[in-house]
GROMACS .gro file of C-alpha atoms in nm:
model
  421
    1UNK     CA    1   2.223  -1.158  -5.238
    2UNK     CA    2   2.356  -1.396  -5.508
    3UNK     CA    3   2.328  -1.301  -5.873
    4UNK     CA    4   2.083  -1.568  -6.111
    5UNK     CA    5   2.238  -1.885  -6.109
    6UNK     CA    6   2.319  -2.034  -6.483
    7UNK     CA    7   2.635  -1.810  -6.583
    8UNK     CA    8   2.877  -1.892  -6.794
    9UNK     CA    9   3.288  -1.808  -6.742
   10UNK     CA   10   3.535  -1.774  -7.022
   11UNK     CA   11   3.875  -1.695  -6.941
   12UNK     CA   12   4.107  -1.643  -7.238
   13UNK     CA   13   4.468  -1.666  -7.060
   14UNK     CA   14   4.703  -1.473  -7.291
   15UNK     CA   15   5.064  -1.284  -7.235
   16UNK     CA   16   4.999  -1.070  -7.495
   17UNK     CA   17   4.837  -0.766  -7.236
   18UNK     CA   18   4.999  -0.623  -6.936
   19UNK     CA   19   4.696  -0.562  -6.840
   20UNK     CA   20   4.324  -0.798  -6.675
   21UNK     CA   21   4.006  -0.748  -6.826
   22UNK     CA   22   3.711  -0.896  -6.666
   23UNK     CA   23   3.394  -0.832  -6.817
   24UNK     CA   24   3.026  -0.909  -6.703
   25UNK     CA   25   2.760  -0.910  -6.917
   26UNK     CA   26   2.387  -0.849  -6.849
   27UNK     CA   27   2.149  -0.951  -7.129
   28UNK     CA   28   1.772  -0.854  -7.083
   29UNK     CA   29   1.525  -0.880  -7.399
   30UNK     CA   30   1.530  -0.552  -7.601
   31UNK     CA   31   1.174  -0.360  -7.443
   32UNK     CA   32   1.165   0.007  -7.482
   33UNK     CA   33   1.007   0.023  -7.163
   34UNK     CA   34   1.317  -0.084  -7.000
   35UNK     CA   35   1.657  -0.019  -7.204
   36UNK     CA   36   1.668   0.353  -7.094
   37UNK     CA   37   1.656   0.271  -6.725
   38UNK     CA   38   1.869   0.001  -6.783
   39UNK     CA   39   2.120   0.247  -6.977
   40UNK     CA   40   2.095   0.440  -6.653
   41UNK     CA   41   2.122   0.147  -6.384
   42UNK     CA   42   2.478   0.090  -6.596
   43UNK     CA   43   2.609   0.442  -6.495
   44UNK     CA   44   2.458   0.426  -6.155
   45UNK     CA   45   2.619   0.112  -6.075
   46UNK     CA   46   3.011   0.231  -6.195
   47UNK     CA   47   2.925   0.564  -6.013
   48UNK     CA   48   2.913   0.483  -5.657
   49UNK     CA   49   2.865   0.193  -5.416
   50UNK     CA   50   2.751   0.065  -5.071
   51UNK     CA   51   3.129   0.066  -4.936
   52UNK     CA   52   3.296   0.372  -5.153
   53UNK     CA   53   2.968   0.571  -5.130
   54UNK     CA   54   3.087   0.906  -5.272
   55UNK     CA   55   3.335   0.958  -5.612
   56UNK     CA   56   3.571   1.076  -5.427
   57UNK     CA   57   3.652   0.733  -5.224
   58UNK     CA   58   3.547   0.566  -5.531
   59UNK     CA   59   3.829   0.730  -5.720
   60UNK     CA   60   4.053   0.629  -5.456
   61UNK     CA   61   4.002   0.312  -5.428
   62UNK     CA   62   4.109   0.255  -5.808
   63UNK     CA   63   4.399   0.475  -5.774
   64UNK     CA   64   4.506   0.245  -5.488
   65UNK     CA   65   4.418  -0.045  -5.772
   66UNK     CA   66   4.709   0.134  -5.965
   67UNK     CA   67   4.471   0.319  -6.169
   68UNK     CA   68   4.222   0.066  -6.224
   69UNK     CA   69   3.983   0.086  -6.538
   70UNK     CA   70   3.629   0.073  -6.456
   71UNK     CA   71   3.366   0.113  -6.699
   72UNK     CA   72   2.996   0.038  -6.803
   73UNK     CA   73   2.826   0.045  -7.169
   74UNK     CA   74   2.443  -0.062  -7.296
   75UNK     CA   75   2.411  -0.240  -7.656
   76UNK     CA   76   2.190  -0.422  -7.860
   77UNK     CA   77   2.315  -0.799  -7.948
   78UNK     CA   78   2.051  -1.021  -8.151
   79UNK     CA   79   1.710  -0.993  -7.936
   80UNK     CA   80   1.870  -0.839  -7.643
   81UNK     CA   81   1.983  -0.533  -7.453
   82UNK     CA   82   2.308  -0.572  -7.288
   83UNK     CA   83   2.469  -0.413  -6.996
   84UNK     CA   84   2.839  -0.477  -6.968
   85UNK     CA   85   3.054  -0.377  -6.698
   86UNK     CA   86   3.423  -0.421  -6.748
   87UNK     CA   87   3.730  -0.397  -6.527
   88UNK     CA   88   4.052  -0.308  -6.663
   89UNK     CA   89   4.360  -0.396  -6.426
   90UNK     CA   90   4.727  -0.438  -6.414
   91UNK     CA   91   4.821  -0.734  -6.412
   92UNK     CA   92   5.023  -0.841  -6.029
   93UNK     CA   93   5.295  -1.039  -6.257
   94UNK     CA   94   5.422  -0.683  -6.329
   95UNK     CA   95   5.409  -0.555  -5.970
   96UNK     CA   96   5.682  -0.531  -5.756
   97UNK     CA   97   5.422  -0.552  -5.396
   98UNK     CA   98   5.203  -0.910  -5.330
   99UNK     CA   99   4.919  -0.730  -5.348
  100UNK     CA  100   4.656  -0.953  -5.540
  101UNK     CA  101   4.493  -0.753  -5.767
  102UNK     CA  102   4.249  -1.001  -5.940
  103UNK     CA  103   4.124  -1.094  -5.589
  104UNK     CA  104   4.152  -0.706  -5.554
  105UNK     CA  105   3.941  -0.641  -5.884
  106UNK     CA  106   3.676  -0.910  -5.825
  107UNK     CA  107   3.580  -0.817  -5.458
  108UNK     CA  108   3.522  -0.473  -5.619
  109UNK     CA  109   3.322  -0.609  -5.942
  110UNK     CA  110   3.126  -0.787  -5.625
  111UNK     CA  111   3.101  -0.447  -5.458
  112UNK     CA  112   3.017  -0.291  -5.768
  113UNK     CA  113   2.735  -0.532  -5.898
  114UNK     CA  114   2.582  -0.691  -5.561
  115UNK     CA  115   2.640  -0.366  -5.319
  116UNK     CA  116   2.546  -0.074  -5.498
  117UNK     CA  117   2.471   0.242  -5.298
  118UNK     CA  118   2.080   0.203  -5.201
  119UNK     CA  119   1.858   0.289  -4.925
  120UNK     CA  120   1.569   0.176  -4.825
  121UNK     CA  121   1.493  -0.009  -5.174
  122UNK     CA  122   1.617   0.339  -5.378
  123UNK     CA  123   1.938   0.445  -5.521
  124UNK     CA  124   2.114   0.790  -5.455
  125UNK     CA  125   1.859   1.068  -5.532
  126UNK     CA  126   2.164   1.284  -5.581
  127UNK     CA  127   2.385   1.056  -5.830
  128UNK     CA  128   2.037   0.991  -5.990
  129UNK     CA  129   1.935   1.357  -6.072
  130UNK     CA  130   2.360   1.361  -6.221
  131UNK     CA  131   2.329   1.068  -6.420
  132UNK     CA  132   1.992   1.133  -6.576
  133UNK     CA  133   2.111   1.488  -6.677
  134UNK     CA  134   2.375   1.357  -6.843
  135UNK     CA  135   2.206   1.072  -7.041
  136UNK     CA  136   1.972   1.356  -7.125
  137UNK     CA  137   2.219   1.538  -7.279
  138UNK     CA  138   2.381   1.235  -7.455
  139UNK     CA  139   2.034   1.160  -7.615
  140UNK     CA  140   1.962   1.599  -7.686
  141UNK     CA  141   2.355   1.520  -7.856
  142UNK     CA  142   2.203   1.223  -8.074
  143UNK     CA  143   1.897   1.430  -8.204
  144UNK     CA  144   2.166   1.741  -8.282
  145UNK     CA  145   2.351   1.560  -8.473
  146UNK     CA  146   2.213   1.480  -8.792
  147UNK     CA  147   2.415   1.196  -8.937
  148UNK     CA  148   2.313   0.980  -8.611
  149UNK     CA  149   1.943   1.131  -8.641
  150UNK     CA  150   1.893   0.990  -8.994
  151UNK     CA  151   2.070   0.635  -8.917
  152UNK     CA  152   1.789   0.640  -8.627
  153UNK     CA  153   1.518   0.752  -8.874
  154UNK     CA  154   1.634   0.435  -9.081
  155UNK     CA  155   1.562   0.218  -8.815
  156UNK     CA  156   1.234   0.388  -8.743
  157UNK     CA  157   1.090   0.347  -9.049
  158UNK     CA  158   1.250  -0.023  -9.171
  159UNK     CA  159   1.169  -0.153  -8.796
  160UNK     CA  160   0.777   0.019  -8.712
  161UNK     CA  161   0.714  -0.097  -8.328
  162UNK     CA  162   1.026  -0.347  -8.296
  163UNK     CA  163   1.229  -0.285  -8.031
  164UNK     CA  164   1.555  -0.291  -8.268
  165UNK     CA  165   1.463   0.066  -8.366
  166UNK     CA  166   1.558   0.239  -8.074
  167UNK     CA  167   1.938   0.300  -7.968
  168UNK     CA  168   2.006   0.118  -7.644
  169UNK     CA  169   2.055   0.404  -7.423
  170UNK     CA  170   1.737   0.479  -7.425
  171UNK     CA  171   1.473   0.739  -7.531
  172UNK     CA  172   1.412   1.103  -7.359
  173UNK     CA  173   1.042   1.090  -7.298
  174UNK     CA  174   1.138   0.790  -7.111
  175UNK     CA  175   1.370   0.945  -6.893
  176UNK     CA  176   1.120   1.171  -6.641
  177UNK     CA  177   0.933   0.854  -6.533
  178UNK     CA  178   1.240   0.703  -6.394
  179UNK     CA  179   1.251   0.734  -5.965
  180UNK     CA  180   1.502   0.651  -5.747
  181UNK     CA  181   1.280   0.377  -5.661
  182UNK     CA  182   1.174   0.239  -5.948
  183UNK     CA  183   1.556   0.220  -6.122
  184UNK     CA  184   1.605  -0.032  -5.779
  185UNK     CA  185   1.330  -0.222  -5.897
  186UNK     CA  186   1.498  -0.218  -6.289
  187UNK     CA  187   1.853  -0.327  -6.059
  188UNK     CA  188   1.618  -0.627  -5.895
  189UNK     CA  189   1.489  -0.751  -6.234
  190UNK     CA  190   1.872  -0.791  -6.438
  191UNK     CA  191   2.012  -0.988  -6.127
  192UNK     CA  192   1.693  -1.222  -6.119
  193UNK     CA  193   1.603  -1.244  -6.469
  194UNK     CA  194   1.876  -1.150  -6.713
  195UNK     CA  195   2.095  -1.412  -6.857
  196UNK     CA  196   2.470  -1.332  -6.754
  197UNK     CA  197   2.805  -1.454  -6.884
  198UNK     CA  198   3.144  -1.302  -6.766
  199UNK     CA  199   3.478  -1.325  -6.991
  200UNK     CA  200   3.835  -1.274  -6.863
  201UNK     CA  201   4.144  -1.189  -7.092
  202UNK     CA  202   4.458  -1.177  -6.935
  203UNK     CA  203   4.797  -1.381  -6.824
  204UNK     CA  204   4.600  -1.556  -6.560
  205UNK     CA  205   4.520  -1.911  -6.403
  206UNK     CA  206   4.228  -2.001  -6.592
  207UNK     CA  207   4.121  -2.244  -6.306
  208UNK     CA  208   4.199  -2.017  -6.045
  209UNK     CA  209   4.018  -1.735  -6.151
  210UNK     CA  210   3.729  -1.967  -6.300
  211UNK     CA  211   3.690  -2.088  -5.959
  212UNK     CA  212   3.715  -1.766  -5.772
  213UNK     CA  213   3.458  -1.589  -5.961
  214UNK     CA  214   3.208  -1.872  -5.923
  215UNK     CA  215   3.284  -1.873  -5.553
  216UNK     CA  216   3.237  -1.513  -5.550
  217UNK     CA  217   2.950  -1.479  -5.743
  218UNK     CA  218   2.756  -1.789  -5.729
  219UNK     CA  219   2.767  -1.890  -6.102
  220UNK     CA  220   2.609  -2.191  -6.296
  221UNK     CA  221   2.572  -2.246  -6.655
  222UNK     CA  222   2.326  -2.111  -6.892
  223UNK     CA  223   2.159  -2.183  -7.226
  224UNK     CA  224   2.090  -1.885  -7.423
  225UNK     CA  225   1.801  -1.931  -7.702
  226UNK     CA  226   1.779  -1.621  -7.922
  227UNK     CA  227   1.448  -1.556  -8.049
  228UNK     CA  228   1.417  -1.648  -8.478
  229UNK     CA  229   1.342  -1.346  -8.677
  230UNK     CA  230   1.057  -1.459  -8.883
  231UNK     CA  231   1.057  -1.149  -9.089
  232UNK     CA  232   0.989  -1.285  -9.457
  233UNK     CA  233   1.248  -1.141  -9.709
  234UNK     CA  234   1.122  -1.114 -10.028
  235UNK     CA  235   1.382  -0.915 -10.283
  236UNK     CA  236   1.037  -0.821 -10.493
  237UNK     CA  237   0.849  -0.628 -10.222
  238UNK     CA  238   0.845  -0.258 -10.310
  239UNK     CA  239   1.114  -0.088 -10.147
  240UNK     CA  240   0.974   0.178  -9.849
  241UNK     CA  241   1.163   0.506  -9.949
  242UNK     CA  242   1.107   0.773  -9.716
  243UNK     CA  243   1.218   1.209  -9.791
  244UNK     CA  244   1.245   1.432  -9.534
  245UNK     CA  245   1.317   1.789  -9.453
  246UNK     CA  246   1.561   1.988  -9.208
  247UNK     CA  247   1.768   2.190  -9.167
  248UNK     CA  248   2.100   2.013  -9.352
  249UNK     CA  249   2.416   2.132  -9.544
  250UNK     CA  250   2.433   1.796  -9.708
  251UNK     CA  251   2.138   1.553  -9.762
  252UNK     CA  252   2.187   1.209  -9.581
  253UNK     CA  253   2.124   0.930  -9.748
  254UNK     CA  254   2.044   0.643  -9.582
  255UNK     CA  255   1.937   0.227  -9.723
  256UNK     CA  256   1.896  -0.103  -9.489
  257UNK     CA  257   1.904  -0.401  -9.665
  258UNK     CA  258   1.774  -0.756  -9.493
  259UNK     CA  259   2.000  -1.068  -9.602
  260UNK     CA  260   1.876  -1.467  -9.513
  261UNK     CA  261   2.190  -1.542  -9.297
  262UNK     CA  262   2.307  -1.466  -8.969
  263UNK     CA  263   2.646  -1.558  -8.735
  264UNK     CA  264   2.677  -1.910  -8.774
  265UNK     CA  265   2.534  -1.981  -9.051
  266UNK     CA  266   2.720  -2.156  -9.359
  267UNK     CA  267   2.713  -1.817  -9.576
  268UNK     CA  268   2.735  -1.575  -9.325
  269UNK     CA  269   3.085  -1.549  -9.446
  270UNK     CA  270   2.966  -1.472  -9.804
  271UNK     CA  271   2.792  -1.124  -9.640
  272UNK     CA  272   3.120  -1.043  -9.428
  273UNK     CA  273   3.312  -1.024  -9.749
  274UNK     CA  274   3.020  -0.865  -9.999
  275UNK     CA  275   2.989  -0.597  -9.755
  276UNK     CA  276   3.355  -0.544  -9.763
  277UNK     CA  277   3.372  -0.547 -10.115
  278UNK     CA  278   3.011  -0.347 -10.077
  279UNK     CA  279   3.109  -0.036  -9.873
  280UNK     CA  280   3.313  -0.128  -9.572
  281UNK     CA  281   3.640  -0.010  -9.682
  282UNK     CA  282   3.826   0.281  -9.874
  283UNK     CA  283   3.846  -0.021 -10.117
  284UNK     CA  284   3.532  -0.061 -10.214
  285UNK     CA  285   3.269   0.018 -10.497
  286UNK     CA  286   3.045   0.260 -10.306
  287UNK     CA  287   3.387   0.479 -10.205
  288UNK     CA  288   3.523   0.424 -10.560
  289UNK     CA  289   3.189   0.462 -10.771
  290UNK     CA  290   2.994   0.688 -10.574
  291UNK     CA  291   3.275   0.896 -10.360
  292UNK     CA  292   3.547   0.912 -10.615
  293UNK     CA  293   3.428   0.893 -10.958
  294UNK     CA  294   3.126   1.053 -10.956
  295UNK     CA  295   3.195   1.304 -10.657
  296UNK     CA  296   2.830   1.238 -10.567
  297UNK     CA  297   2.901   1.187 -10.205
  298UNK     CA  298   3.118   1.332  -9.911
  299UNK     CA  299   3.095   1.027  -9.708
  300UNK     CA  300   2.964   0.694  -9.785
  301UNK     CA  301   2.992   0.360  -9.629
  302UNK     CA  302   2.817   0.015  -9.587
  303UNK     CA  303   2.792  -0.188  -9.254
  304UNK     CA  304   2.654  -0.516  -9.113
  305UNK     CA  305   2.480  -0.662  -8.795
  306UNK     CA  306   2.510  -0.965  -8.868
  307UNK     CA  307   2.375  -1.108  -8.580
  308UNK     CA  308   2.093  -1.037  -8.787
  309UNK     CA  309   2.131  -1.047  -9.129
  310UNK     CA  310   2.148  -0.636  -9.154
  311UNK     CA  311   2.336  -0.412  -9.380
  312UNK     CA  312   2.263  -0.074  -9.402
  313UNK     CA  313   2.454   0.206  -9.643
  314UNK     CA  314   2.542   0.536  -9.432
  315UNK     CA  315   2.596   0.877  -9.663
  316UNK     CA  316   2.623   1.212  -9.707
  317UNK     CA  317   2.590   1.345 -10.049
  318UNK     CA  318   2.501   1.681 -10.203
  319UNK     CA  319   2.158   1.780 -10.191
  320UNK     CA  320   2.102   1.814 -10.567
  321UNK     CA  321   2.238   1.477 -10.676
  322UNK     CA  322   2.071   1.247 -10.375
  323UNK     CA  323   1.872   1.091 -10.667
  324UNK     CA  324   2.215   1.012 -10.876
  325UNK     CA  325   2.327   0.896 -10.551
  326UNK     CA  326   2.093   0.685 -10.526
  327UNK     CA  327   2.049   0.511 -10.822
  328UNK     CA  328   2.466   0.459 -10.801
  329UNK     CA  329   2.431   0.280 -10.509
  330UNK     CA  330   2.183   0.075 -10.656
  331UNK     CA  331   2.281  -0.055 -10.962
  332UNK     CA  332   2.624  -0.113 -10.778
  333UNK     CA  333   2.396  -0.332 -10.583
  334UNK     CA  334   2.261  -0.522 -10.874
  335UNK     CA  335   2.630  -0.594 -11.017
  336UNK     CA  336   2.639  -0.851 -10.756
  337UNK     CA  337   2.375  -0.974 -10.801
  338UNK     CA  338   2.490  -1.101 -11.175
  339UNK     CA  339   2.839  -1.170 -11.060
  340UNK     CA  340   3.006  -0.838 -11.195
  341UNK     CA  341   3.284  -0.850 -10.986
  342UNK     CA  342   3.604  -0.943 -11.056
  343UNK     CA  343   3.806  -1.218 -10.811
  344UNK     CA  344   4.083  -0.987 -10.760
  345UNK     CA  345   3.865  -0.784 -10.554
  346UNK     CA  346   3.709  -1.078 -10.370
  347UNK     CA  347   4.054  -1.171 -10.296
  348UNK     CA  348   4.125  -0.815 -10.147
  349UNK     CA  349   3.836  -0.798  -9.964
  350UNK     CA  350   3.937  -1.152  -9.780
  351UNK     CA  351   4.291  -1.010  -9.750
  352UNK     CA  352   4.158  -0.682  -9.564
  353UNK     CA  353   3.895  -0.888  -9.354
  354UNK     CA  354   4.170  -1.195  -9.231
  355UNK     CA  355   4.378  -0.854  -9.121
  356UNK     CA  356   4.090  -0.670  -8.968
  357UNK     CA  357   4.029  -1.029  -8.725
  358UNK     CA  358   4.395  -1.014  -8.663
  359UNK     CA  359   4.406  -0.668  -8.559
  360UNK     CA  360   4.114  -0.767  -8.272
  361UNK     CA  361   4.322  -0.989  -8.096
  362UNK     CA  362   4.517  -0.742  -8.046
  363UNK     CA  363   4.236  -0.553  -7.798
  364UNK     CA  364   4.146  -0.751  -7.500
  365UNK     CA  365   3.750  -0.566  -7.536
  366UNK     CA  366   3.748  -0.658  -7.881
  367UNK     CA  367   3.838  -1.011  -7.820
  368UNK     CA  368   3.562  -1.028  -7.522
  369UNK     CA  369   3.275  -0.948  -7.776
  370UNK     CA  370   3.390  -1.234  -8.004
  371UNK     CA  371   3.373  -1.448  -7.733
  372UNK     CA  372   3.055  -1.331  -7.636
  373UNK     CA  373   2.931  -1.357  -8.007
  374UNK     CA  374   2.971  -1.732  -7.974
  375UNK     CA  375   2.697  -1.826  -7.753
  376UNK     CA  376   2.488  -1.778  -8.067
  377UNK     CA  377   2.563  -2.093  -8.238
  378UNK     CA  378   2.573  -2.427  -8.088
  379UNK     CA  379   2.936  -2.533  -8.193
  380UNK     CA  380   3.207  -2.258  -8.083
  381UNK     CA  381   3.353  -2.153  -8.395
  382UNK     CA  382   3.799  -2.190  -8.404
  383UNK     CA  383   3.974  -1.906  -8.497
  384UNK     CA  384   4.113  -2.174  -8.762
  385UNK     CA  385   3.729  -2.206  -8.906
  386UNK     CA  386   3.660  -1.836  -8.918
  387UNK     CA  387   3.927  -1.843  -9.215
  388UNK     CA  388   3.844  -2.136  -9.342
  389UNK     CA  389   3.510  -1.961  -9.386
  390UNK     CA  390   3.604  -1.673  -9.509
  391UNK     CA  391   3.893  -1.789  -9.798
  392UNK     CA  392   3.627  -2.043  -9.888
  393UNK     CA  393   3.367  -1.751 -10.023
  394UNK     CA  394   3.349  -1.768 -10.385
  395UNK     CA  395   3.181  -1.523 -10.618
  396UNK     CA  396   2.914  -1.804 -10.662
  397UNK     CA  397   2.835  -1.806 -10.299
  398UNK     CA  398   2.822  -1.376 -10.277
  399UNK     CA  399   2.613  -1.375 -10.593
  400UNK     CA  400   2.315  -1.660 -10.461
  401UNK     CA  401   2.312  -1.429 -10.123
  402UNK     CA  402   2.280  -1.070 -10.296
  403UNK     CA  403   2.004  -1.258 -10.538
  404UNK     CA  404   1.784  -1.340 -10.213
  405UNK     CA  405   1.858  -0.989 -10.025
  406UNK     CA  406   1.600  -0.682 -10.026
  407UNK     CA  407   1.640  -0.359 -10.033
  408UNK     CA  408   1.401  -0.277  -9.769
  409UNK     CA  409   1.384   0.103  -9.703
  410UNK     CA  410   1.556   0.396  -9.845
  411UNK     CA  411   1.569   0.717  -9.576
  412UNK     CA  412   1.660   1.060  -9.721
  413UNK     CA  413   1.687   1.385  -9.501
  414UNK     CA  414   1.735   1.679  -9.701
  415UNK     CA  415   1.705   2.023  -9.674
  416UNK     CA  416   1.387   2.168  -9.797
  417UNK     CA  417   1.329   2.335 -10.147
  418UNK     CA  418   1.334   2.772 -10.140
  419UNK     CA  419   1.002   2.805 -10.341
  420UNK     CA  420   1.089   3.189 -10.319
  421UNK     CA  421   1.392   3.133 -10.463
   0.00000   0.00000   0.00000
């Protein structure tokens, strides 16, 4: 069995890590009818396999490895849901044996992703009945837990039916139709249909590793097309605000804001830096304004998917002054929009934001997803242009893009009034 043909290899050969990362990714569209047995299929892949078919020669196998990393995640990038499965190994230079550990670590990726443990066209019933338990009580964990309930509550009501709403692991009504049979059949589906790219960091021959993991795994080049969002923005539309009850100590206050940019386009660096200057940092109006002045809110913060064009403001504030809240964060909101800002600010913002990049080089995952980031745009994008971009943002540029944004929906869970009170 061969994985889809048309995959893409990027090896980053750096010194900077004693350590190999190889990364596949797994990109599906997002469907609700198949991210959570997709967020399963990750686990059940990492868990087990044909040739270490029980955890405990699993485990041994990486500790032979020296202690090799192995890991799998789900996420939502653009129009897709993506499974990544990463390996994490030391790199042979700093070994004193000739054991080859890449050649090690990709025959086990190959173990991992093309020999899972299946019978008769079904995975382990046993490993199943584990891993859906614990996704189960991952998703109970998500509903307990109010903060992430009322970012999910945002999404439900700015997003209706689109997929985007949902967090890619999955839902729990979805998880009692899943069989040991039909998860083989999900397993089937991402090596024939998904689009695939796989990303190296490490001190490593970029040609020989290129070439062994194409040998190994059959690969070709692909051309991803994301899907356009056609969602109109228009920054008069009403804005959807939503109130509802439970059982809180603080209220959460929740907004999501649409922007008409994305990655790659020419003021996409304009919304990197408003949101900074927005909400993203300890340095920023919301914390100043609505944290520290007016002591309206315990927690507050703005960020983006930009892949998108979406910013949304995360907070918790006291339950009697979610309206003052409220109307804080707004008319913050409409300072940019008029060009209240000053350029010393802009200029931290820029400063914070050239450090933050700098900062991701540093982590061989981190530097994976901007890699992966760039088969969204045409025309890779030098880490030389990224700050071009962003020092080139001026308050004109921040001003025009607030101008055109909306304010889509407002969420608020609070707890309810004591009418006996």
């Amino acid at each position: 069995m061969d994985l889809h043909s048309n995959v893409p290899i990027h090896v980053m050969p750096t010194d900077k890590f004693k350590t190999t990362t190889i990364a596949f990714k797994f990109m599906a569209p997002l469907d609700i009818e198949t991210m959570t047995a997709r967020s399963l299929l990750s686990k059940m892949l990492v868990r087990v396999t044909e040739k270490y078919p029980t955890d405990k020669a699993f485990n041994q196998h990486l500790s032979y490895l020296y202690g090799a990393y192995l890991n799998s995640n789900v996420s939502k990038f653009k129009d897709c849901h993506v499974i990544t499965i990463s390996l994490e190994i030391v790199n042979e230079r700093y070994l004193p044996d000739e054991l080859s550990l890449v050649d090690e670590g990709i025959q086990l990726l190959k173990e991992v992703i093309l020999n899972p443990l299946v019978q008769n066209q079904q995975f382990d019933e046993t490993f199943l009945e584990q891993e859906k338990r614990l996704l189960q009580n991952k998703l109970i964990a998500i509903e307990d837990n109010k903060t992430q309930l009322s970012y999910l509550q945002l999404l439900k009501y700015m997003f209706g039916d689109q997929p985007y709403r949902y967090p890619a692991v999955g839902q729990l009504e979805q998880l009692e139709h899943i069989t040991a049979q039909s998860l083989y059949h999900t397993y089937q589906n991402m090596l024939s249909h998904d689009n695939c790219s796989i990303y190296v960091v490490g001190n490593v021959d970029k040609d020989y590793i290129s070439a062994k993991l194409a040998d190994t795994f059959n690969v070709q080049s692909f051309t991803y097309r994301p899907s356009q969002d056609n969602y109109p923005i228009n920054p008069q539309q009403a804005v959807n605000e939503v109130v509802e009850t439970a059982d809180v100590d603080q209220t959460k206050l929740n907004m999501g804001f649409r922007f008409p940019t994305q990655y790659g386009a020419t003021d996409y660096p304009a919304l990197i830096v408003f949101n900074m200057m927005f909400g993203a940092d300890p340095s920023s109006v919301l914390f100043s304004e609505v944290r520290e002045k007016q002591s309206l809110a315990y927690s507050i913060h703005s960020q983006i998917d930009g892949k998108n064009g979406y910013l949304f403001v995360l907070s918790g504030v006291s339950s009697d002054a979610y309206e003052a809240a409220k109307n804080t964060i707004i008319a913050a909101f409409e300072q940019f929009k008029i060009g209240n800002f000053t350029d010393e600010k802009m200029a931290l913002a820029k400063k914070i934001i050239l450090s933050h990049r700098k900062e991701l080089k540093d982590r061989p995952k981190q530097m994976i997803e901007l890699m992966h980031n760039q088969i969204l745009i045409e025309d890779p994008q030098s880490e030389a242009d990224f700050i071009a971009g962003i020092e080139a943002v001026t308050k004109a540029d921040i001003q025009a893009l607030c101008q055109h944004a909306q304010l889509d929906t407002i969420y608020i869970m609070t707890k309810a009034v004591n009418e006996d009170a």
